Short mmCIF file of C-alpha atoms in Angstrom, two decimals:
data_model
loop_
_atom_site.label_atom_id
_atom_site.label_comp_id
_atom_site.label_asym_id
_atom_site.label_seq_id
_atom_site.Cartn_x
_atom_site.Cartn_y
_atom_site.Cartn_z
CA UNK A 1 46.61 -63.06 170.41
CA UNK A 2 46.18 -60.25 172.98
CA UNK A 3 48.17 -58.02 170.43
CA UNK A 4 45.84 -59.02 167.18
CA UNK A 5 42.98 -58.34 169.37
CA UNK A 6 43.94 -54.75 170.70
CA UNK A 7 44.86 -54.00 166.66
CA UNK A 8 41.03 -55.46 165.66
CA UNK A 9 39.59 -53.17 168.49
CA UNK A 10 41.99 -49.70 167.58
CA UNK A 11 40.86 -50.41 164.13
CA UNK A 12 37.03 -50.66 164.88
CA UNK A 13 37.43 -47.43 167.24
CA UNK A 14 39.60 -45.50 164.59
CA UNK A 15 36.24 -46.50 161.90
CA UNK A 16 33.65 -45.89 164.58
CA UNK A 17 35.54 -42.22 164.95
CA UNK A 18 35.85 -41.46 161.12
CA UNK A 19 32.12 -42.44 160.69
CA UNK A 20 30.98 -40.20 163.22
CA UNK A 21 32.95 -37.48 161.89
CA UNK A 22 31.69 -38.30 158.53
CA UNK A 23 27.74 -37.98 160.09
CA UNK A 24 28.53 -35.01 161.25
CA UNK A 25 30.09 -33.45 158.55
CA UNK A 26 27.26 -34.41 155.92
CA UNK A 27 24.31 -32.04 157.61
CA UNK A 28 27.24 -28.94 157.31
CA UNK A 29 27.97 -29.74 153.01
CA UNK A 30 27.54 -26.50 152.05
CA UNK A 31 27.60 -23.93 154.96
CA UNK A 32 30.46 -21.57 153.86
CA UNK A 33 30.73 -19.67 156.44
CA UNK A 34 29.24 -19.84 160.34
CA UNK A 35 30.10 -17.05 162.54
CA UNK A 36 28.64 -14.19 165.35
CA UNK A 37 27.80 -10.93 163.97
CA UNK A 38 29.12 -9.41 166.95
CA UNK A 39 30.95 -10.44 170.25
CA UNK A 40 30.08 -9.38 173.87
CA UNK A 41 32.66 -6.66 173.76
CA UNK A 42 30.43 -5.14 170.70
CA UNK A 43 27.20 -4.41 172.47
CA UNK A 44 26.07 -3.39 176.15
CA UNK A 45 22.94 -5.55 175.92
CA UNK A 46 23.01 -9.03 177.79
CA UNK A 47 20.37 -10.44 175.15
CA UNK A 48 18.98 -10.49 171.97
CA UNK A 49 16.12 -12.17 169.84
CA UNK A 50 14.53 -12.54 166.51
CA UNK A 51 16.92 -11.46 163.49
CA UNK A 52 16.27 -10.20 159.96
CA UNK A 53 18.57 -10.12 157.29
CA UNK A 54 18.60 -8.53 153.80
CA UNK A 55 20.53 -7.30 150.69
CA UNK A 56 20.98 -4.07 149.88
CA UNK A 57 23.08 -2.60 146.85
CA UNK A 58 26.14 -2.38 149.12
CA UNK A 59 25.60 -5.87 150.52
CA UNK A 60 23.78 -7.57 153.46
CA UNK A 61 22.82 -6.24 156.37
CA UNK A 62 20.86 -7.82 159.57
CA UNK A 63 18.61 -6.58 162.74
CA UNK A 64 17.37 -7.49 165.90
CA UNK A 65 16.32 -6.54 169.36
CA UNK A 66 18.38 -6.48 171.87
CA UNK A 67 18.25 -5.40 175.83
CA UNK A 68 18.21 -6.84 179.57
CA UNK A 69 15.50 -9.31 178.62
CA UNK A 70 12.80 -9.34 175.88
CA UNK A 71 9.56 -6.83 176.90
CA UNK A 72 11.80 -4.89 179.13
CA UNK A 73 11.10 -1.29 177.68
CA UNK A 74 14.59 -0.36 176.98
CA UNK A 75 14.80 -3.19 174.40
CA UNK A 76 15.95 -1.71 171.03
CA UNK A 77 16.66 -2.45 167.95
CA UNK A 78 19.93 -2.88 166.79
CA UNK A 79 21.88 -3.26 162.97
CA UNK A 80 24.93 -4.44 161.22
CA UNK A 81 26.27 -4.44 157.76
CA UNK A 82 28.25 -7.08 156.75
CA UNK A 83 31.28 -4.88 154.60
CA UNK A 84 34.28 -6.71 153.27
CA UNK A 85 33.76 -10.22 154.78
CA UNK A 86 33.26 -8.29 158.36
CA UNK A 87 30.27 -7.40 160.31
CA UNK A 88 30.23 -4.05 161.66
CA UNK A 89 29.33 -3.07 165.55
CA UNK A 90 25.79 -2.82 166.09
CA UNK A 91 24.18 0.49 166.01
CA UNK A 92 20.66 1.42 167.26
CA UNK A 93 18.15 2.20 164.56
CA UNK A 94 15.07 2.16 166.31
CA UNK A 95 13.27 2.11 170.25
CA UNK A 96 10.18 1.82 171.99
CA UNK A 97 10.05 6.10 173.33
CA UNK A 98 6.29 6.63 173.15
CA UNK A 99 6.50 10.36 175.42
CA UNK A 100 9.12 12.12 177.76
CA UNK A 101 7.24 9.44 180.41
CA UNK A 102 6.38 5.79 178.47
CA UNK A 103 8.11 4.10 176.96
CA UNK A 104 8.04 0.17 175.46
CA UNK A 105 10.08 -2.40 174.58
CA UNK A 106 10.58 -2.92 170.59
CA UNK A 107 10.02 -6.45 168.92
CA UNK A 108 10.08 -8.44 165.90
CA UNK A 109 12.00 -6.49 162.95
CA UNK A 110 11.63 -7.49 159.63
CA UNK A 111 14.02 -5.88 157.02
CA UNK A 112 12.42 -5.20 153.50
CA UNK A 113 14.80 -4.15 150.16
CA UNK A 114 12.28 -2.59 148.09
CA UNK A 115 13.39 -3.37 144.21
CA UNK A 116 15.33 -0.44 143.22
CA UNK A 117 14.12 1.86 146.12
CA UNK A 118 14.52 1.50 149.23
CA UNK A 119 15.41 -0.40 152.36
CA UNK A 120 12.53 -0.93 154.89
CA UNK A 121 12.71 -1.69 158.65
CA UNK A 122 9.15 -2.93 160.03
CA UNK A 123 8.90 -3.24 163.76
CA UNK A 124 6.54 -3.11 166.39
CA UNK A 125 6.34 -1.32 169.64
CA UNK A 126 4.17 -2.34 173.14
CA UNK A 127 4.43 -3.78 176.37
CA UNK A 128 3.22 -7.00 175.37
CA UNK A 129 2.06 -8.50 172.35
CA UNK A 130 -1.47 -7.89 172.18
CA UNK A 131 -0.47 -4.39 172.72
CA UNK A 132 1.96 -4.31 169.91
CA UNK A 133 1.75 -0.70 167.71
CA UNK A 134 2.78 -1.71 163.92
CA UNK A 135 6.18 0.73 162.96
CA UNK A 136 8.27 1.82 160.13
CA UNK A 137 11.69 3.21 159.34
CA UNK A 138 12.77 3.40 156.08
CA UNK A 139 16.59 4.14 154.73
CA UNK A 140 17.72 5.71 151.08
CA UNK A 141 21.29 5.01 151.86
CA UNK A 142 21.39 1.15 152.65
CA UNK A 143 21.17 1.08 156.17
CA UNK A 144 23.19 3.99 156.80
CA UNK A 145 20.37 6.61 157.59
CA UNK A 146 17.16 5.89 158.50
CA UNK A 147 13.24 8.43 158.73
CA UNK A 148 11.95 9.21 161.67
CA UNK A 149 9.74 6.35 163.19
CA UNK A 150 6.22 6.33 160.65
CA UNK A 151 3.42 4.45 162.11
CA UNK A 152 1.68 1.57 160.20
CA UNK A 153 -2.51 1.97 160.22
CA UNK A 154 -4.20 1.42 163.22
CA UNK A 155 -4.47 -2.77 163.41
CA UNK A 156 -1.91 -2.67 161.54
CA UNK A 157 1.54 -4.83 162.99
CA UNK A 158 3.06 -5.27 158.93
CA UNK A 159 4.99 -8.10 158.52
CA UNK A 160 4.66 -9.81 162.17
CA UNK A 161 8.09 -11.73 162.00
CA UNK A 162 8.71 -13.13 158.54
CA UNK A 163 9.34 -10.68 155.03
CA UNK A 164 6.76 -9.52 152.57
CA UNK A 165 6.79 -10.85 149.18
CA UNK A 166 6.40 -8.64 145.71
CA UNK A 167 3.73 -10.42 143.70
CA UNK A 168 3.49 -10.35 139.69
CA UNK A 169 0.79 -8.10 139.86
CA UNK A 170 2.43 -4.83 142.12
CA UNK A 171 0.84 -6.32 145.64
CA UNK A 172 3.20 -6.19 148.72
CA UNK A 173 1.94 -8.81 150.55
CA UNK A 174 3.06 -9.12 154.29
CA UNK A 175 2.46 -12.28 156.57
CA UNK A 176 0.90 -11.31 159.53
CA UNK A 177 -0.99 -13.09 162.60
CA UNK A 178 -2.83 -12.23 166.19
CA UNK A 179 -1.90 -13.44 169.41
CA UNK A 180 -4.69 -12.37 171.21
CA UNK A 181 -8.05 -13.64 170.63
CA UNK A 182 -6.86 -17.35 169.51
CA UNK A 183 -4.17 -17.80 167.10
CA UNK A 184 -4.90 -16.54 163.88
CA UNK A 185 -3.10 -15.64 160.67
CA UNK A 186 -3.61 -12.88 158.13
CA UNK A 187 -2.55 -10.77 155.42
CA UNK A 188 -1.76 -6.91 155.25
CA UNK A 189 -1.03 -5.77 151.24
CA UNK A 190 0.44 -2.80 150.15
CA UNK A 191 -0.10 -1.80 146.13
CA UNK A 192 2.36 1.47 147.13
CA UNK A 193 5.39 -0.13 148.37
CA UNK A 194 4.15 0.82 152.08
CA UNK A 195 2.57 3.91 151.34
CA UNK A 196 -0.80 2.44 152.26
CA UNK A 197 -2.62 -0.69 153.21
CA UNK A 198 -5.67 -3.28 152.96
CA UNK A 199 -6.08 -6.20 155.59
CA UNK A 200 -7.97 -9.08 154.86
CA UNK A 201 -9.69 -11.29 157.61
CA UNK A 202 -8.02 -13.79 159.32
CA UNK A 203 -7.48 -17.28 157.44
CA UNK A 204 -8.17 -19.70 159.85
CA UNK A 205 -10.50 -19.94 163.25
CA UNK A 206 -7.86 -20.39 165.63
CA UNK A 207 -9.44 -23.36 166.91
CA UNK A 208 -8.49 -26.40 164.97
CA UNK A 209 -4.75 -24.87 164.01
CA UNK A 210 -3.69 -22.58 165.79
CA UNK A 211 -0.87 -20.81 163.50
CA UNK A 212 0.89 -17.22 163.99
CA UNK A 213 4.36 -16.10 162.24
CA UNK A 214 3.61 -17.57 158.48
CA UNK A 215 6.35 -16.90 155.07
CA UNK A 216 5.17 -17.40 152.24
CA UNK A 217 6.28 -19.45 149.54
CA UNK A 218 5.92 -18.78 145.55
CA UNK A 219 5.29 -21.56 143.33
CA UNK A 220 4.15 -19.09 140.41
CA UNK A 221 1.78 -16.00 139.57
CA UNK A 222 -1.04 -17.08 141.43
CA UNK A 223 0.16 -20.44 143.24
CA UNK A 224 1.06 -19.15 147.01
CA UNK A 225 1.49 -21.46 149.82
CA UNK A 226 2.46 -20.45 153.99
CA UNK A 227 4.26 -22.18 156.28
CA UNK A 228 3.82 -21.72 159.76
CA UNK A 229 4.49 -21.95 163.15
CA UNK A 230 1.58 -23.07 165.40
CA UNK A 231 0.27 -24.62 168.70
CA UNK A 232 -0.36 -28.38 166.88
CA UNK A 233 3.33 -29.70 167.20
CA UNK A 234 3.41 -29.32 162.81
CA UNK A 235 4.34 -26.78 160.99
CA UNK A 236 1.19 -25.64 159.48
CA UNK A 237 0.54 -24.99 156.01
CA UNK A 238 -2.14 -23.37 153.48
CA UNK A 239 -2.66 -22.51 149.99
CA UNK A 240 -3.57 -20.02 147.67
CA UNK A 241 -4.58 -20.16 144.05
CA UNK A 242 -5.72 -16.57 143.69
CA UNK A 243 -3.30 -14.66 144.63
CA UNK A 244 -3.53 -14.79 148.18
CA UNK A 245 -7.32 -13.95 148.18
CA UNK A 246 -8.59 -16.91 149.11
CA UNK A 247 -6.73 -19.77 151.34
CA UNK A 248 -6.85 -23.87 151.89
CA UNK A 249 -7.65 -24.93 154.96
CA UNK A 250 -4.74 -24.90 157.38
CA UNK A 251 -3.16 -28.67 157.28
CA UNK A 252 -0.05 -30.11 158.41
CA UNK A 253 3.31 -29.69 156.02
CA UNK A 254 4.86 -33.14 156.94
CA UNK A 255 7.61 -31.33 159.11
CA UNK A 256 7.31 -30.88 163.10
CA UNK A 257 6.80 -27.75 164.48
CA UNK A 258 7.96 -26.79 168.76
CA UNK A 259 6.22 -23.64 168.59
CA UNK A 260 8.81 -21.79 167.89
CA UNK A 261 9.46 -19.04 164.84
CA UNK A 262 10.93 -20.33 161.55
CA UNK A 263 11.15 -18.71 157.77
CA UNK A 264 11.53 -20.15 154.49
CA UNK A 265 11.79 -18.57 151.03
CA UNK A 266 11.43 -19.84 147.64
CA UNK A 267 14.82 -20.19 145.83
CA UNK A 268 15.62 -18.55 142.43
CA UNK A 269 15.46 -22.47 140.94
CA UNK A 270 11.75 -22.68 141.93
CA UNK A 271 12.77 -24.96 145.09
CA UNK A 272 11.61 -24.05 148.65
CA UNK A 273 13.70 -23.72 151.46
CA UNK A 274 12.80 -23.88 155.38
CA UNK A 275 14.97 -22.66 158.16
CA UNK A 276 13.32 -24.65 161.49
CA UNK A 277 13.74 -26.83 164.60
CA UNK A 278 12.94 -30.06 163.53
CA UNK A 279 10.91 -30.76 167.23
CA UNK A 280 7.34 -31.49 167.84
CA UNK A 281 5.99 -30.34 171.17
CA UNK A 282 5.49 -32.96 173.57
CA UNK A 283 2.07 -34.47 174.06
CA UNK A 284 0.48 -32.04 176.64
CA UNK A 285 3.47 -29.38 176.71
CA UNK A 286 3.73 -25.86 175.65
CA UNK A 287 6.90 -26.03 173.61
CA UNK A 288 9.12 -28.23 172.42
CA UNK A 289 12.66 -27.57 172.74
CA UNK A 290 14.58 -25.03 170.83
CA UNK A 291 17.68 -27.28 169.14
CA UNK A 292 18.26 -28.93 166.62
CA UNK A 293 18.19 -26.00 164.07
CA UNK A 294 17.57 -27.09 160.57
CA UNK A 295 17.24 -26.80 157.31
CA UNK A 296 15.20 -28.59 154.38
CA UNK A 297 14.56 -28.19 150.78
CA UNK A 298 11.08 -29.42 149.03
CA UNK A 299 10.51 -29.15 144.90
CA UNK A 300 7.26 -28.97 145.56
CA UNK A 301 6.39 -27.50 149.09
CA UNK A 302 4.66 -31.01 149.79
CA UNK A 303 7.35 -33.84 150.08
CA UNK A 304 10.24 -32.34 152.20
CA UNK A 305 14.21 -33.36 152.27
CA UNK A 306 16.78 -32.82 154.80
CA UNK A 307 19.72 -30.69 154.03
CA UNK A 308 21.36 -29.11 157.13
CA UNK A 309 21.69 -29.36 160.79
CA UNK A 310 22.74 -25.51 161.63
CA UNK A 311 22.95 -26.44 165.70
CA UNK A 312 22.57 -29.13 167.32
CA UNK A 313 24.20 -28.85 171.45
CA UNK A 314 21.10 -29.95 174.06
CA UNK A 315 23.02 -26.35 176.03
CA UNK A 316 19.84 -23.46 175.47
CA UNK A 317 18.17 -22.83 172.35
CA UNK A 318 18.86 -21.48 168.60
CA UNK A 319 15.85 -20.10 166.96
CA UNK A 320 13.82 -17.56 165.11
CA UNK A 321 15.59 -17.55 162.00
CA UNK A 322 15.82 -15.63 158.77
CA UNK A 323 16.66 -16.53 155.63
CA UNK A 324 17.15 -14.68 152.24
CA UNK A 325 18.95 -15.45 148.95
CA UNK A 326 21.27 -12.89 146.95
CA UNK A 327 21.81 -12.03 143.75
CA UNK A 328 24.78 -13.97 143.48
CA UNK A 329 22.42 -17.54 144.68
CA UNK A 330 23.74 -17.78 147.97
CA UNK A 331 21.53 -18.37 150.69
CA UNK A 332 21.60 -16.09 154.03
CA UNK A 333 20.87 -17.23 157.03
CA UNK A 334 21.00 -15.52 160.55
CA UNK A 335 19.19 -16.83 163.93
CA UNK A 336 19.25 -16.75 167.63
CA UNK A 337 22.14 -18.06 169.46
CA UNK A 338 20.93 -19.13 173.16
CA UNK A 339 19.73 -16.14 173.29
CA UNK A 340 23.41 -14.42 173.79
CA UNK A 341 24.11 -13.58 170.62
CA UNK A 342 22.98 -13.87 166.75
CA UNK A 343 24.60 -16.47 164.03
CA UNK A 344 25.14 -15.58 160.61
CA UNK A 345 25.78 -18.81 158.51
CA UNK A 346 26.07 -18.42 154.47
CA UNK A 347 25.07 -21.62 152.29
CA UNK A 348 26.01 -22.73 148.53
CA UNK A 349 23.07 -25.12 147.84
CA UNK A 350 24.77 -26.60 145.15
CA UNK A 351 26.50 -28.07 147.67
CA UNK A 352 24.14 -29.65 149.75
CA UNK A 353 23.51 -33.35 150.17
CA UNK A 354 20.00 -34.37 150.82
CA UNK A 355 17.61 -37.18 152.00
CA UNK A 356 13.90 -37.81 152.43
CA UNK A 357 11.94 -36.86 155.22
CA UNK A 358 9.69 -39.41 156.22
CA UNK A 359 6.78 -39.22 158.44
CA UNK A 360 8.01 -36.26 160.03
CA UNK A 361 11.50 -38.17 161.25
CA UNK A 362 14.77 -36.60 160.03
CA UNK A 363 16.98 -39.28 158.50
CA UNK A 364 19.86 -40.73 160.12
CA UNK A 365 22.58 -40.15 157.23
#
């Protein structure tokens, strides 16, 4: 008897086991490859923050800032180019040297692939955010090369952490917010690739939502809708059906937002993809807690499905992704890593396996 019984319990254990393993593997179908850019022997910074990623002609290539501690002035930023399956060491591209006697930490890039032209680097410079200076860099070769630093308008910050979209009609349009003053979001267009640019007024009052660090999602020519971080424990969301002219008023997506940064794109098959932590801020904090790190897929930017868990330890925090798709379909994304380090992680959608997000809860299989 004692031997049937010790067989029943192995077997429940071994099923227990290959179900969890099972769980586990579903929210990774489809991530092809996960890996570090760089390791600590690469760089000679201790930390790093808030990653960009691209493709360029000769393939992808990523950015971030990196230094002793984010606002310390020496913070830079810092590239790679991923060439023949490997990423290359970091190089500096741009810093924070104001005069022989200031100088400021750098923040935020945003890389920028202008069709057929050329690559963009948007940054900003300033001891803290509401002191930010709005910068550019721009490269003919890829990545390789870059101008001397070219300063943005005055009020100007370009794209404050998420990429600019090309609409039908020529417009660069870049998602932009303010820190200072309540939380607001707004727009900064460019009908010259970068050349020059309009600002319109913020989109929101910063006093019911209170939103910063939108992307912007393309349902078609004149169909726009935001996603965005905010101070409301949602991520927030508006639309446009001008253009980007005129915008809803700010509501919640029907995903959870921590306060923390997140990006999503519109995929080449007219779905939406968001890169996010799936964490509301606790009633009466600040922030919510930087892991899980995940991804989810909507048809129609409304009802939202569950497709990836990228991290998920309860060690530190992953955050302030990026995401981009290639010519080829694959998805790109590259985020925080406890602050240490930044992940790359490539994903074949095709491959994904997905389930309904209900009332903000992420499914259980």
């Amino acid at each position: 008897m004692k031997k049937i019984l010790y067989s029943l319990i192995s077997i429940m254990f071994l099923i227990t086991s290959c179900s969890n393993v099972e769980d586990a593997n579903r929210w990774k179908s489809g991530i092809i490859i996960d890996e570090f850019i760089y390791s600590a022997d690469d760089v000679d910074f201790p930390s790093c923050h808030a990653a960009t990623i691209a493709e360029t002609p000769e393939g992808m290539v990523a950015a971030w800032f990196g230094g002793e501690y984010e606002r310390h002035p020496e913070v830079c930023i810092y590239l790679s180019h991923l060439k023949n399956g490997e990423w290359t060491k970091p190089q500096q591209v741009a810093d924070g040297i104001v005069s022989d006697d200031e100088r400021y930490a750098t923040w935020n890039p945003v890389l920028y692939q202008v069709p057929n032209g050329e690559l963009q680097l948007y940054y900003k410079v300033g001891p803290n955010v509401a002191g930010w200076s709005g910068k550019m860099k721009t490269s003919n070769d890829n990545g390789k090369t870059w101008s001397d630093e070219i300063d943005l308008p005055k009020g100007f910050i370009g794209p404050v952490k998420n990429k600019p979209v090309l609409l039908k009609d020529g417009r660069l349009l870049a998602p932009s917010s303010t820190e200072h003053n309540r939380w607001r979001v707004h727009f900064e267009e460019s009908s010259d690739m970068g050349k020059t640019w309009t600002k319109s007024e913020a989109i929101n009052s910063g006093r019911e939502y209170r939103i910063i660090q939108p992307s912007i999602l393309q349902h078609n020519d004149t169909t726009l809708q935001i996603l965005a971080r905010s101070r409301n424990s949602v991520l927030a969301t508006s639309w446009s059906y001008d253009g980007g002219k005129t915008w809803s008023l700010v509501q919640a997506s029907g995903l959870p937002n921590n306060n923390s940064g997140t990006d999503a794109i519109t995929l080449k098959d007219g779905r939406h993809l968001v890169v996010y932590n799936h964490v509301a801020t606790p009633i009466g904090g600040d922030k919510g807690y930087r892991t899980p790190l995940n991804v989810a897929i909507s048809d129609d930017g409304k009802n939202w499905k569950a497709a990836l868990i990228l991290e998920d330890s309860e060690i530190s925090q992953y955050s302030y992704p990026s995401v981009t798709q290639s010519e080829d379909g694959m998805v790109h994304i590259v985020y925080t890593w406890r602050r240490e380090f930044i992940k790359y992680v490539k994903v074949d959608c095709s491959k994904l396996k997905l389930s309904s997000i209900i009332d903000e809860k992420w499914p259980l299989n």
